[in-house]
C-alpha atoms as one frame of an Amber mdcrd trajectory, in Angstrom:
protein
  69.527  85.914 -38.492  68.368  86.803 -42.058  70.423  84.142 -43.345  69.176
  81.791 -41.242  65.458  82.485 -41.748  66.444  82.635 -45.709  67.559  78.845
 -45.162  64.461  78.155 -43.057  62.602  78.760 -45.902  64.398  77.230 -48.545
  64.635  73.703 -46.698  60.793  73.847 -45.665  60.308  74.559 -49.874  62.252
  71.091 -50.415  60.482  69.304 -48.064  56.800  70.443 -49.410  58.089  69.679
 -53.216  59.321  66.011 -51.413  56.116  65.358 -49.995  54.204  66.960 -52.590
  56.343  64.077 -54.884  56.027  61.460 -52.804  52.159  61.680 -52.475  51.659
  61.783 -56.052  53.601  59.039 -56.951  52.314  56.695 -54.291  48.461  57.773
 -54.001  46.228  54.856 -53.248  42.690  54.302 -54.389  39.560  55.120 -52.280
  39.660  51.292 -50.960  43.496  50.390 -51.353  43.152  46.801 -51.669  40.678
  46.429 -54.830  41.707  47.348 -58.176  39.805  47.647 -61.507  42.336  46.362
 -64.674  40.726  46.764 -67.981  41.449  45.454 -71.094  41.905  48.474 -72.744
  41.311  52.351 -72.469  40.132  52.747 -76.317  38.494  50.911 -78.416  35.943
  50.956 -81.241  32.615  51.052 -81.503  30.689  47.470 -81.253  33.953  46.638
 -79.929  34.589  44.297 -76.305  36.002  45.297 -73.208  36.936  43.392 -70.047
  37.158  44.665 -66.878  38.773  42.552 -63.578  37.781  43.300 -60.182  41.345
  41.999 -58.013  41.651  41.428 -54.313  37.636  41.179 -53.994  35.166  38.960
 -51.888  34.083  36.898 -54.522  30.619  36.215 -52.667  30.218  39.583 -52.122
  28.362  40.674 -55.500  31.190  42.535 -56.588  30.091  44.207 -60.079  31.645
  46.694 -62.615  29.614  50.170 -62.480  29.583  53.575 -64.158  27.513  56.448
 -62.820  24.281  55.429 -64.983  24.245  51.255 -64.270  26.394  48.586 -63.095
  27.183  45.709 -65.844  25.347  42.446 -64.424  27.397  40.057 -67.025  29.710
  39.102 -64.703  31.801  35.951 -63.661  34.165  34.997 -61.126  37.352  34.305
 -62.426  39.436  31.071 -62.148  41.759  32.936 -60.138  41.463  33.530 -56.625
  39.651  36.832 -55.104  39.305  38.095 -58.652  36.016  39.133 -60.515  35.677
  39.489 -64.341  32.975  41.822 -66.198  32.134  42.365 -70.010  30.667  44.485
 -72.172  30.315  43.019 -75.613  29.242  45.667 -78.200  30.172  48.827 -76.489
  29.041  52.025 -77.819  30.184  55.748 -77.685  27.858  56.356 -74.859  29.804
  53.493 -72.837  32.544  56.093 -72.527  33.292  57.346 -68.927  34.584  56.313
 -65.811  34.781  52.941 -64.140  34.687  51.160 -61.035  34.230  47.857 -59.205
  31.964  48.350 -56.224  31.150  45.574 -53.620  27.537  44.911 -51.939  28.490
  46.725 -48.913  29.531  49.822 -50.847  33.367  48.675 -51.351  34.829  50.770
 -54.159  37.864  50.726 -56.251  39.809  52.934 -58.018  38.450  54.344 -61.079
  39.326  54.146 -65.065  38.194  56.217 -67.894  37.537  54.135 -71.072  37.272
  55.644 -74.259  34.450  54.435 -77.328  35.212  56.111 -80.039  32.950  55.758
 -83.682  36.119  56.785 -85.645  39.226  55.586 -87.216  42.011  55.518 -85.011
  42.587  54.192 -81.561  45.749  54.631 -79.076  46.848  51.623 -77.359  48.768
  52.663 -74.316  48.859  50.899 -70.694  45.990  50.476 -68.806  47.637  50.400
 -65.706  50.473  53.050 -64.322  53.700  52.380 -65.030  57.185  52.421 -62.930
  59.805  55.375 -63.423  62.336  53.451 -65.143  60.578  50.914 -67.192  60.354
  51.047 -71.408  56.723  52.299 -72.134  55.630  51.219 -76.048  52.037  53.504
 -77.130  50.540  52.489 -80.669  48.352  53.861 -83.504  45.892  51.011 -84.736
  43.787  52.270 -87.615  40.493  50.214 -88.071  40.459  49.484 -91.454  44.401
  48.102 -91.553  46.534  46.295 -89.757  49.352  47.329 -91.594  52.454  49.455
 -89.986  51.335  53.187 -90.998  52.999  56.421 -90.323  51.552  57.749 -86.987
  51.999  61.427 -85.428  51.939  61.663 -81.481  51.301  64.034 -78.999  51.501
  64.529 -75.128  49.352  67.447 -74.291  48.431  68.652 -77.239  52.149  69.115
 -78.610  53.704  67.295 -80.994  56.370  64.565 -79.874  57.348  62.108 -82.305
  56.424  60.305 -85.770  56.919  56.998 -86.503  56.791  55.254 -89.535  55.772
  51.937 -87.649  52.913  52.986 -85.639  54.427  52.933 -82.145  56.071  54.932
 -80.647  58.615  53.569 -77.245  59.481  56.161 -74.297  62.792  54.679 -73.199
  63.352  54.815 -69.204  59.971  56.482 -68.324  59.754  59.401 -65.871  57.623
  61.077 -63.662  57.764  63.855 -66.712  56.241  61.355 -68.970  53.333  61.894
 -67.430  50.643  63.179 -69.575  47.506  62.819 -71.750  48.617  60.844 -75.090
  46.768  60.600 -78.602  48.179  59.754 -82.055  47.407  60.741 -85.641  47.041
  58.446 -88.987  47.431  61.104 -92.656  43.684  60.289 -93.945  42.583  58.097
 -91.462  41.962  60.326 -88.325  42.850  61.182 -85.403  42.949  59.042 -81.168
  41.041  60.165 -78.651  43.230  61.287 -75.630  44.453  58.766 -72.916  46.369
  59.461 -69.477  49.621  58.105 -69.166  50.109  57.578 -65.582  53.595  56.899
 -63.697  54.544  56.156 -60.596  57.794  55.823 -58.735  59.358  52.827 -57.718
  59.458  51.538 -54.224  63.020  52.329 -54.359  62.648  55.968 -54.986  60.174
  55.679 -52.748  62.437  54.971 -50.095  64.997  56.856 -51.034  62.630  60.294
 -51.278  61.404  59.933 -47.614  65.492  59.478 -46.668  65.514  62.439 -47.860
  62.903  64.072 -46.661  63.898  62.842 -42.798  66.957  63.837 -43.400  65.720
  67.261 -44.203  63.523  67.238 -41.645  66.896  66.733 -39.003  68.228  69.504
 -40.361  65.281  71.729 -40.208  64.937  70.583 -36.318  68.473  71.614 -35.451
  67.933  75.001 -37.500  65.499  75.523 -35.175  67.197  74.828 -31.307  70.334
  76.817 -32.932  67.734  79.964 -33.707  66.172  79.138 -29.926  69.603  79.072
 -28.172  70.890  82.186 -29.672  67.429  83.691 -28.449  67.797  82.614 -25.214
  71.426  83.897 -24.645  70.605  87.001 -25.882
């Protein structure tokens, strides 16, 4: 009986960690089909960034908003369902979180962009990427273009320098995950970005197999523990 209960518990761990993986790695924004794709997550001061509004209403005054104003220069796009929005000279105080958000209160998921009055930006994708795929982050320093020796980090720890400026994480993983910035000797230092993964529809798949397949198991457990208690 002990041993069974001990096993009880175990599988029910597994299947909360399964979940627990699965929901993470497939979350959906507050209105699933309307996404917000910037340009970039950092930039520079007096810099431009674009934002696109995808799968929107195009008649529907779809704008890009932060939580003090919504950005009124705004056009629609040449391609289908998709809206485009600019800000031109951006400033530190443009930094923050983003939306798109559609006259009848439609909302997207949200970025955080970056404006940063110093040095040294981190390029890194602005949208999550697959477990799997080859994931390339770079140090630009304002004042050169030229390849300079860049220090990065993932959580505040030290991961890698590289004497070109990027820096490549070969087969990403969920543990990949993090909040990235870089380093230039005399130049400065990024401000932080969040790398964000997510699995692939495969793994998807493959994690809710295994999850009903734990969830079998856990149901026979169960009649097995209720038969013996009835023949008692």
């Amino acid at each position: 009986m002990e041993v069974t209960a001990l096993c009880f518990r175990l599988m029910m761990n597994v299947l909360m960690l399964l979940v627990a993986h699965v929901q993470q790695n497939y979350s959906k924004p507050p209105d699933a089909a309307f996404r917000i794709v910037p340009t970039r997550l950092q930039l520079f001061e007096y810099g431009s960034v674009y934002f696109t509004c995808e799968g929107v209403n195009v008649s529907a005054g779809w704008k890009v908003r932060n939580i003090n104003r919504s950005f009124p220069k705004c056009s629609n796009s040449t391609v289908a369902s998709t809206v485009t929005c600019t800000i031109d000279f951006a400033f530190t105080s443009d930094s923050g979180e983003y939306w798109c958000e559609g006259g009848r209160g439609e909302r997207s998921n949200t970025v955080n962009i970056t404006v940063t009055a110093g040095s040294v930006i981190l390029e890194s994708p602005v949208l999550p990427v697959m477990e799997g795929d080859d994931v390339t982050l770079s140090c630009r320093n304002k004042t050169t273009s030229s390849n300079l020796t860049a220090v990065f980090y993932k959580d505040g720890r030290l991961i890698r320098s590289s004497s070109t400026g990027n820096m490549t994480i070969h087969s990403v993983s969920w543990s990949d995950e993090g909040l990235y910035k870089c380093n230039i000797s005399g130049a400065g230092e990024s401000p932080q970005s969040w790398l964000s993964v997510r699995a692939s529809d495969k793994d998807i798949h493959m994690l809710w197999t295994v999850v009903k397949v734990v969830l079998f198991l856990l149901l026979v457990m169960g009649l097995l523990y209720w038969k013996k208690q009835l023949d008692r």
